[in-house]
mmCIF file of N, CA and C in Angstrom:
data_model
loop_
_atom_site.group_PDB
_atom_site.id
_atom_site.type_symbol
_atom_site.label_atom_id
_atom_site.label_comp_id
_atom_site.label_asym_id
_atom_site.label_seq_id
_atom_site.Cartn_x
_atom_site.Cartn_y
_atom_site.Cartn_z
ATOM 1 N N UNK A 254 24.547 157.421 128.873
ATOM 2 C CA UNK A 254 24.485 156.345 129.839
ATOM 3 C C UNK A 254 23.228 155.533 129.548
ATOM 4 N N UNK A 255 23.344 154.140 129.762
ATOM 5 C CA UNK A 255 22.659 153.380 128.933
ATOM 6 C C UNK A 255 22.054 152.612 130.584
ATOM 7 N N UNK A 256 20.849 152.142 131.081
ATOM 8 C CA UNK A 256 20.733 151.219 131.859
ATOM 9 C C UNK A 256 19.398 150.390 131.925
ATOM 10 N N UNK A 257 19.490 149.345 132.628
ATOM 11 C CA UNK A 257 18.909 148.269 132.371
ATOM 12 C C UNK A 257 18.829 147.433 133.583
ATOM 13 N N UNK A 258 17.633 147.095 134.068
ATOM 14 C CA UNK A 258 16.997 146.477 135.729
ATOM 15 C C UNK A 258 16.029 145.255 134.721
ATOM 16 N N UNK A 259 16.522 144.283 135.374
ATOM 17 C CA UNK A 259 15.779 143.081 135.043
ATOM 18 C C UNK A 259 15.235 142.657 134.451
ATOM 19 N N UNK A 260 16.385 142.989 132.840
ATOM 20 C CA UNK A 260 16.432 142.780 131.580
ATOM 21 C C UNK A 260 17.451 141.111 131.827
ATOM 22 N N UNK A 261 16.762 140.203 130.932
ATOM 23 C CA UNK A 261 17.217 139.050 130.039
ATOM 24 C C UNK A 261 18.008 138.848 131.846
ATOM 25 N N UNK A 262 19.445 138.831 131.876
ATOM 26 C CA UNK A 262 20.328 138.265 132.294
ATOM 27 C C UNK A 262 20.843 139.354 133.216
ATOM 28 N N UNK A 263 20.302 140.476 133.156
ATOM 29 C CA UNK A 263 20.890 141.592 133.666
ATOM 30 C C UNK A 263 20.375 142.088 135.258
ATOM 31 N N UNK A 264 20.290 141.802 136.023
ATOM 32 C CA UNK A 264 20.066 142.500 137.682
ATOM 33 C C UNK A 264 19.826 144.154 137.395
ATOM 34 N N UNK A 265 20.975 144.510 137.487
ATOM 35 C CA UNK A 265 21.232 146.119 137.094
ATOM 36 C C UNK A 265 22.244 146.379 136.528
ATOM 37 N N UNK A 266 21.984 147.357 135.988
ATOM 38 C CA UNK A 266 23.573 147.895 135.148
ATOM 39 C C UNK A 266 23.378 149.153 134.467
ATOM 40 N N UNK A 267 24.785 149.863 134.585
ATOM 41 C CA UNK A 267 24.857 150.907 134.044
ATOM 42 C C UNK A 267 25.966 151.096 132.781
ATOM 43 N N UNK A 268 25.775 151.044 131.770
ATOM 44 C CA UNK A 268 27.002 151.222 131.053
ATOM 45 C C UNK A 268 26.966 152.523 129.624
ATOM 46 N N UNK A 269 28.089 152.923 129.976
ATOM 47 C CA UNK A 269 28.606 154.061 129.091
ATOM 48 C C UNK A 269 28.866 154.285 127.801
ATOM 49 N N UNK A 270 27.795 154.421 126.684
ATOM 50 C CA UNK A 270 28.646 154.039 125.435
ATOM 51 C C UNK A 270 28.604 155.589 124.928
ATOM 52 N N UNK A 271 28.611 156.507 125.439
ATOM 53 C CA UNK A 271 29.145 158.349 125.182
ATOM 54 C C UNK A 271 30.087 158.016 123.907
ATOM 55 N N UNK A 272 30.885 157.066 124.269
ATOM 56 C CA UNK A 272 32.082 157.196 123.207
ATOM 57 C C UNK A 272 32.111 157.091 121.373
ATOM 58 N N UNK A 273 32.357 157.646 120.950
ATOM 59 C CA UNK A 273 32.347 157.034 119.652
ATOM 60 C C UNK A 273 32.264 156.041 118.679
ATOM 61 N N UNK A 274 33.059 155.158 119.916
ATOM 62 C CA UNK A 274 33.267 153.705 119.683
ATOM 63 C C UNK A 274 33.454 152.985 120.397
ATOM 64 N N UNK A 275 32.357 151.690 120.499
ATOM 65 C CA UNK A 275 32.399 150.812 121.187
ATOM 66 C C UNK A 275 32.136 148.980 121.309
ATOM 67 N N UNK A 276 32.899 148.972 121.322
ATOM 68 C CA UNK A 276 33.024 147.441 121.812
ATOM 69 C C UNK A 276 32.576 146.032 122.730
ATOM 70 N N UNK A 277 31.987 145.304 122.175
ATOM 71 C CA UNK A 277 31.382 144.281 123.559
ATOM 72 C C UNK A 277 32.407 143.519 123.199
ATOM 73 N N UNK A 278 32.580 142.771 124.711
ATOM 74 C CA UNK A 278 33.442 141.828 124.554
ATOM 75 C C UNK A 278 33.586 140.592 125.611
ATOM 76 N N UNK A 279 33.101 139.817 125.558
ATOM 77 C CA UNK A 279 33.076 138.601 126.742
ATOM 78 C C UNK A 279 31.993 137.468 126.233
ATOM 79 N N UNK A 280 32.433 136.526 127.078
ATOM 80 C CA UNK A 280 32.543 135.048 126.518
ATOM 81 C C UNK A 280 30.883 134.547 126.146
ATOM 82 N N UNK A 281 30.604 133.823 125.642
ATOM 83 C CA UNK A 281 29.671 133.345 125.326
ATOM 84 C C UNK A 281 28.704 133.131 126.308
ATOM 85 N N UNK A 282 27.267 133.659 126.301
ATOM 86 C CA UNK A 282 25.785 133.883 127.590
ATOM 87 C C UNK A 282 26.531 134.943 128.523
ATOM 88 N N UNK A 283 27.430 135.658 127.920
ATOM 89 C CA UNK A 283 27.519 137.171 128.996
ATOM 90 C C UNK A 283 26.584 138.265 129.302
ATOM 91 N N UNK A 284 25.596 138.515 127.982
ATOM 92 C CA UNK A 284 24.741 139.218 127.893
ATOM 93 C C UNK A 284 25.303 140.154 126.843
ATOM 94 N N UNK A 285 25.997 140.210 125.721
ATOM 95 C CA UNK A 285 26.216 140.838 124.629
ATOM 96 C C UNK A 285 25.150 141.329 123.922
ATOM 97 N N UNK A 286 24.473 139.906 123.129
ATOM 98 C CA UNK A 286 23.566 140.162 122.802
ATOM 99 C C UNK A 286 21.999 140.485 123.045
ATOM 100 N N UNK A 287 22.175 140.290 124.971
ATOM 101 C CA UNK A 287 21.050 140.887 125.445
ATOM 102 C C UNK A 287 20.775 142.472 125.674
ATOM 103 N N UNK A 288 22.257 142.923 125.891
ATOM 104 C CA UNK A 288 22.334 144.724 126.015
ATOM 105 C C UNK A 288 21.841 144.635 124.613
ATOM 106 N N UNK A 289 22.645 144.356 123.411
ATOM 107 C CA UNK A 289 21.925 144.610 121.928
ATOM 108 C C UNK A 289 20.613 144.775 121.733
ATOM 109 N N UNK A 290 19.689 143.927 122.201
ATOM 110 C CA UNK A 290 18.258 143.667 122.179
ATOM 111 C C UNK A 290 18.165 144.989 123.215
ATOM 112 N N UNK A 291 18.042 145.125 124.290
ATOM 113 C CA UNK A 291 17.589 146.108 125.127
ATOM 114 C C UNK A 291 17.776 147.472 124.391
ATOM 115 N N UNK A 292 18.740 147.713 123.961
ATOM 116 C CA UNK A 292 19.107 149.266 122.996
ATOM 117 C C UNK A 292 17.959 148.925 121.831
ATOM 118 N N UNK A 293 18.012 148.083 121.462
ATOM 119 C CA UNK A 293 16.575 148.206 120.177
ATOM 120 C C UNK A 293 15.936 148.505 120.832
ATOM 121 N N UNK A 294 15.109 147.772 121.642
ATOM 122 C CA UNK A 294 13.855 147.749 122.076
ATOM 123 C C UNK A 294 13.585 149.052 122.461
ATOM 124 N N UNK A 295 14.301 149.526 123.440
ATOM 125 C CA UNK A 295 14.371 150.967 123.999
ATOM 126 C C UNK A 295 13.984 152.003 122.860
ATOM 127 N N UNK A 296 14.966 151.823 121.545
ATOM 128 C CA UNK A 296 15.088 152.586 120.687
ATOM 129 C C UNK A 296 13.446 152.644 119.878
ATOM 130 N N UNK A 297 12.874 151.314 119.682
ATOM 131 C CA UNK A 297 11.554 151.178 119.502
ATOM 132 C C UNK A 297 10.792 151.635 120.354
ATOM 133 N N UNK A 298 10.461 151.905 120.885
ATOM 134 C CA UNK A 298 9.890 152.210 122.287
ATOM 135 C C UNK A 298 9.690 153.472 121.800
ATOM 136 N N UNK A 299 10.919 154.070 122.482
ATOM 137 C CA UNK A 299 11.364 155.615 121.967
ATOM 138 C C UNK A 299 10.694 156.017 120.758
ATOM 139 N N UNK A 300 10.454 155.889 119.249
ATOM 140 C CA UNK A 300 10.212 156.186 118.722
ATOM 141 C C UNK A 300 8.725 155.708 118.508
ATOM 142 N N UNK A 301 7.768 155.180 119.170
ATOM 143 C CA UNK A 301 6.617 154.807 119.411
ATOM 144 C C UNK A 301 5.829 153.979 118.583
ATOM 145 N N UNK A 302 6.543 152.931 118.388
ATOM 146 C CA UNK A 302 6.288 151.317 118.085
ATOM 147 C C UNK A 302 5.436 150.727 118.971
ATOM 148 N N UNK A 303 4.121 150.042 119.143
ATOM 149 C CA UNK A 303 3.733 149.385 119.642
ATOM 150 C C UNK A 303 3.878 147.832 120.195
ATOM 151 N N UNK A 304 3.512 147.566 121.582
ATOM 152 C CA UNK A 304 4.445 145.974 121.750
ATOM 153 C C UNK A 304 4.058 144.752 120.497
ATOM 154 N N UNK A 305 3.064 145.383 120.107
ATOM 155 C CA UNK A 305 2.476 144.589 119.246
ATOM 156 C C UNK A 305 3.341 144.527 117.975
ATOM 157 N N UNK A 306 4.269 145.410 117.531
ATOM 158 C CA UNK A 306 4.620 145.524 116.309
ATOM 159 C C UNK A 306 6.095 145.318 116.644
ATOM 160 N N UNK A 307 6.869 144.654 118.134
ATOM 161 C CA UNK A 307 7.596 143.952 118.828
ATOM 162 C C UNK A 307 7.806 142.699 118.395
ATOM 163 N N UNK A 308 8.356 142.046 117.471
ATOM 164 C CA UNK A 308 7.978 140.444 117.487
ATOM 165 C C UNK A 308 9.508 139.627 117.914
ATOM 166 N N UNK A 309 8.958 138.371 117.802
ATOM 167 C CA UNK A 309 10.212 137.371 117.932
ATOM 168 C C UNK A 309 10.350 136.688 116.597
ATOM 169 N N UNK A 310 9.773 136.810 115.957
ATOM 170 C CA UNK A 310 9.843 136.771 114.273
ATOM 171 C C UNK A 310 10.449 136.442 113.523
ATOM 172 N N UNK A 311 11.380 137.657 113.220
ATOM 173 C CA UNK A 311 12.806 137.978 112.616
ATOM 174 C C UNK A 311 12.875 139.669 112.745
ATOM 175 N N UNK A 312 13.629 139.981 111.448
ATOM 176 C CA UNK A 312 14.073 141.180 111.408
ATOM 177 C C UNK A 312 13.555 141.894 109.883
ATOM 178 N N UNK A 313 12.064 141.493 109.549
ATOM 179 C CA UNK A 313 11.849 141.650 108.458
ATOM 180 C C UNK A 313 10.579 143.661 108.760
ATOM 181 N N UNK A 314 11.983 144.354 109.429
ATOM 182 C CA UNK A 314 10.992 145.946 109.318
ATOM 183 C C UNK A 314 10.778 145.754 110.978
ATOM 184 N N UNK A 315 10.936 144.814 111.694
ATOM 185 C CA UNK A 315 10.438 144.753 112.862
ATOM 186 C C UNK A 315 11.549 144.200 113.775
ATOM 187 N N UNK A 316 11.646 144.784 115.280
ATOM 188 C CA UNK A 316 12.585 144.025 116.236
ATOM 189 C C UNK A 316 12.352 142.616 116.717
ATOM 190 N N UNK A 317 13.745 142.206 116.509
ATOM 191 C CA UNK A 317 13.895 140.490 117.189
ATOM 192 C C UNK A 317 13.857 140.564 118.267
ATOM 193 N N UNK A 318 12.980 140.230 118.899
ATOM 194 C CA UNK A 318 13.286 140.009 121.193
ATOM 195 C C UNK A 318 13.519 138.165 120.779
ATOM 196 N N UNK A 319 14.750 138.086 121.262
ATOM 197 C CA UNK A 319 14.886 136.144 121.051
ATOM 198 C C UNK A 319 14.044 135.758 122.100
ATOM 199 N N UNK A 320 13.116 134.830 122.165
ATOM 200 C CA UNK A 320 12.213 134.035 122.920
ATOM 201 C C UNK A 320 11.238 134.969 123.665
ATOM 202 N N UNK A 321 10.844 135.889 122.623
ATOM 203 C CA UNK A 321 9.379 137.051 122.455
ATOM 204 C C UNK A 321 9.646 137.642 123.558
ATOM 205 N N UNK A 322 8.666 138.739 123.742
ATOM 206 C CA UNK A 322 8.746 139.976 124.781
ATOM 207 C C UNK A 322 8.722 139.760 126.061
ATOM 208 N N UNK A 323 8.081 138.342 126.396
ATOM 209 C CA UNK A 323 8.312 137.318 127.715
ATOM 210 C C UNK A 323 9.548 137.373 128.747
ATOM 211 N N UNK A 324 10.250 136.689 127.352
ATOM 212 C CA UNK A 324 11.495 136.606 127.794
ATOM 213 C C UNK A 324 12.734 137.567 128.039
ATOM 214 N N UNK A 325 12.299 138.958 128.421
ATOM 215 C CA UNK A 325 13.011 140.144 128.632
ATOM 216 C C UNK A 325 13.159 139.865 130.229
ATOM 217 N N UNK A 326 11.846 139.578 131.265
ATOM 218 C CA UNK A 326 12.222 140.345 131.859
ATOM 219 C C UNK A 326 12.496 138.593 132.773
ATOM 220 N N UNK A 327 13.958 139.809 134.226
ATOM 221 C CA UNK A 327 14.712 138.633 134.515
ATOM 222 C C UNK A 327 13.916 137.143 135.338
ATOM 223 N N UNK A 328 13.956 136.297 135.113
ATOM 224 C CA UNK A 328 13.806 135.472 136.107
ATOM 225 C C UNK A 328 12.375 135.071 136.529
ATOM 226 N N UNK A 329 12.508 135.325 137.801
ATOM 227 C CA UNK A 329 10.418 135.687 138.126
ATOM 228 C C UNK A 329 10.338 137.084 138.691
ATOM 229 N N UNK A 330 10.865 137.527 137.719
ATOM 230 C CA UNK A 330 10.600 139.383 138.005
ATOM 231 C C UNK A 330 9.307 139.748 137.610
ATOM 232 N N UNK A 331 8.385 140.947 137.475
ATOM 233 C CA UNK A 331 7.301 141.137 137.281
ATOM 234 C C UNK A 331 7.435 142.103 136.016
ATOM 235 N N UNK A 332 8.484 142.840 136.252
ATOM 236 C CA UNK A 332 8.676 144.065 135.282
ATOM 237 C C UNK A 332 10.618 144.210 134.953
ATOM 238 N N UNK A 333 10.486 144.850 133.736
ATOM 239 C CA UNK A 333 12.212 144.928 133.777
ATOM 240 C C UNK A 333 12.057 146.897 133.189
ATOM 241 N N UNK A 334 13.073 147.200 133.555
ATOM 242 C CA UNK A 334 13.308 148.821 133.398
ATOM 243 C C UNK A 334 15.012 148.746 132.142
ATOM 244 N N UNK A 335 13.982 149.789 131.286
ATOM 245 C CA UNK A 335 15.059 150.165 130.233
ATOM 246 C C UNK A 335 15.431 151.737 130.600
ATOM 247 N N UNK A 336 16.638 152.269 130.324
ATOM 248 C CA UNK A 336 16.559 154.230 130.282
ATOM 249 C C UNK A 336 18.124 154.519 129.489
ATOM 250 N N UNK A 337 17.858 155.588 129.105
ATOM 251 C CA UNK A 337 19.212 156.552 129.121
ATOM 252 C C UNK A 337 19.089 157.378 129.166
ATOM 253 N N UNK A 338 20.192 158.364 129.495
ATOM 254 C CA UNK A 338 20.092 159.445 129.672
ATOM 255 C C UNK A 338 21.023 160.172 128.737
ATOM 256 N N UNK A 339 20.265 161.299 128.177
ATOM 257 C CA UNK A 339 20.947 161.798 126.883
ATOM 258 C C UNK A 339 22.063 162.731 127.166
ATOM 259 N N UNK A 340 23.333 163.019 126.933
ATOM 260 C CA UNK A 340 24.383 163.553 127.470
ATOM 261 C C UNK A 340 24.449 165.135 126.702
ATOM 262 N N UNK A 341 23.790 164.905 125.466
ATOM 263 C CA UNK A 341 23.635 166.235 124.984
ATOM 264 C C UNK A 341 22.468 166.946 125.489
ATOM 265 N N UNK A 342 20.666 166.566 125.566
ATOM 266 C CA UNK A 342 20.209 167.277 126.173
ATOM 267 C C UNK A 342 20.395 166.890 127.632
ATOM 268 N N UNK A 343 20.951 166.464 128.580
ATOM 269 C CA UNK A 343 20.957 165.812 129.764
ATOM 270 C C UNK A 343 19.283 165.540 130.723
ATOM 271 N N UNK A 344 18.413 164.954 129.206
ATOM 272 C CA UNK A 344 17.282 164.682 129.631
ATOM 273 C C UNK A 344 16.999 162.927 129.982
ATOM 274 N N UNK A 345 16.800 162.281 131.272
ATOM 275 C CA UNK A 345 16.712 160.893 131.342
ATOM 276 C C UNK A 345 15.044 160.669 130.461
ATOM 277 N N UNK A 346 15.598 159.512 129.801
ATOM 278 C CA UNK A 346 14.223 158.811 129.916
ATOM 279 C C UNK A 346 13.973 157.722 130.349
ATOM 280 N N UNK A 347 13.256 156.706 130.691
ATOM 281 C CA UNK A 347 12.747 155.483 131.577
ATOM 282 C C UNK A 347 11.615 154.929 131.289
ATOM 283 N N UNK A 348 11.369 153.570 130.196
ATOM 284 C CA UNK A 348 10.410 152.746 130.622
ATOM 285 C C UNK A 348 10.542 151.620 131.268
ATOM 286 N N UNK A 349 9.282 151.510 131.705
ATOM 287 C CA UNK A 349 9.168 150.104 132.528
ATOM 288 C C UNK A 349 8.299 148.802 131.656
ATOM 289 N N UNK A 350 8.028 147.919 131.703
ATOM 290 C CA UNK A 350 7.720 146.996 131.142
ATOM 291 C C UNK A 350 7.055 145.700 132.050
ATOM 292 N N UNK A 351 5.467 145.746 132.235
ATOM 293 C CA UNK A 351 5.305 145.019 133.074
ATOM 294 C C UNK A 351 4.875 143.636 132.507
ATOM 295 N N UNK A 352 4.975 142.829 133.017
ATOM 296 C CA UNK A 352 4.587 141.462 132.429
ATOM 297 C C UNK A 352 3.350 140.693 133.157
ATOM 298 N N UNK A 353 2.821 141.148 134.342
ATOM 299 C CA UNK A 353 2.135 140.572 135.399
ATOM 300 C C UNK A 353 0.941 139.676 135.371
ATOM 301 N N UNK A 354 0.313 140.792 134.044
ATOM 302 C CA UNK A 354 -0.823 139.741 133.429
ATOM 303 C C UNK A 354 -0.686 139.502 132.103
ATOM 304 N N UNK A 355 0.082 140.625 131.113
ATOM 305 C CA UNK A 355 0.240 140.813 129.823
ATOM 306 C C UNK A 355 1.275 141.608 129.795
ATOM 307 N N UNK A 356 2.136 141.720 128.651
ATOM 308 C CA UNK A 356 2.430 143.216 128.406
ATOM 309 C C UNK A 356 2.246 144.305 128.296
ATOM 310 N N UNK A 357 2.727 145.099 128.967
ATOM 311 C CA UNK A 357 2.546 146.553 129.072
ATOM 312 C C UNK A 357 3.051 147.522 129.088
ATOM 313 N N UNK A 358 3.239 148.738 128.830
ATOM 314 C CA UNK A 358 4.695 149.140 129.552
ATOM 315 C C UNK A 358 3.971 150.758 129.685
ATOM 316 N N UNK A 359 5.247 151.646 130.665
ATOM 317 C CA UNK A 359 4.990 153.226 130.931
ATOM 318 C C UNK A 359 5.931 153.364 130.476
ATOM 319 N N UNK A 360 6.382 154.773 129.396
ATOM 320 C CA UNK A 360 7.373 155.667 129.375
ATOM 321 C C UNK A 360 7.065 156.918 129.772
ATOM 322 N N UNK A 361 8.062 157.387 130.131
ATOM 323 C CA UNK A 361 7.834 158.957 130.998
ATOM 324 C C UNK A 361 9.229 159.641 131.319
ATOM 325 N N UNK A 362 9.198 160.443 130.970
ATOM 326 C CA UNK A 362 10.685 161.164 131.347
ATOM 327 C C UNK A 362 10.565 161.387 132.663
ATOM 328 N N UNK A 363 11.764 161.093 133.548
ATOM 329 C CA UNK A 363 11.908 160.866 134.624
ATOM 330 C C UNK A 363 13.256 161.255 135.141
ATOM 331 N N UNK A 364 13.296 161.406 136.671
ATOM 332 C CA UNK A 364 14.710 161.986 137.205
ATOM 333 C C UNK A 364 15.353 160.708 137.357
ATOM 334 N N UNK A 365 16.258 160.141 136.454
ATOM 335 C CA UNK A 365 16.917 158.691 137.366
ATOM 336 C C UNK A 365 17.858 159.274 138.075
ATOM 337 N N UNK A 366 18.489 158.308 139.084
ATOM 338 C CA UNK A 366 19.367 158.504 139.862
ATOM 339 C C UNK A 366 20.020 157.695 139.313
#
């Protein structure tokens, strides 16, 4: 289980990709390619990349955030929340990402609900 709080375009959401295979599918500014970006980022995160080594760049060894790390979180939100929860060890993890004065973020394994 994959989720995401006031990421790009996203309010909240929970979505399931357990499956083997999976599919996005809907119309153009649905947020396709914003879940895409959020699973990197997360995945960077996760493996302990610094925001600094985060760019809007390209894709040369480093993650694309389209319109830099700014532009993650929703609206005039302060912070946006990435997590999943792993189905094999059924351990959640959860960062947050604050923007308030700079970037920042906490990861911490955590109980989500």
């Amino acid at each position: 289980m994959f989720y995401l709080e006031n990421f790009k375009n996203f309010k909240s959401a929970k979505i399931d990709l357990s499956k083997p295979f999976t599919i996005l599918i809907g119309p153009n500014g649905s947020g396709k390619s914003n879940l895409i970006e959020a699973m990197e980022l997360l995945s960077h995160i996760i493996k302990g990349y610094s925001l600094n080594a985060i760019t809007d760049v390209g894709r040369w060894g480093r993650l694309e955030i389209r319109g830099g790390l700014e532009s993650c979180v929703r609206f005039n939100e302060k912070d946006c929340s990435l997590g999943v929860l792993s189905e094999e060890r059924d351990e959640p993890y959860k960062t947050t990402i604050n923007f308030e004065n700079q970037p920042v973020f906490d990861s911490r394994m955590i109980q989500m609900i």
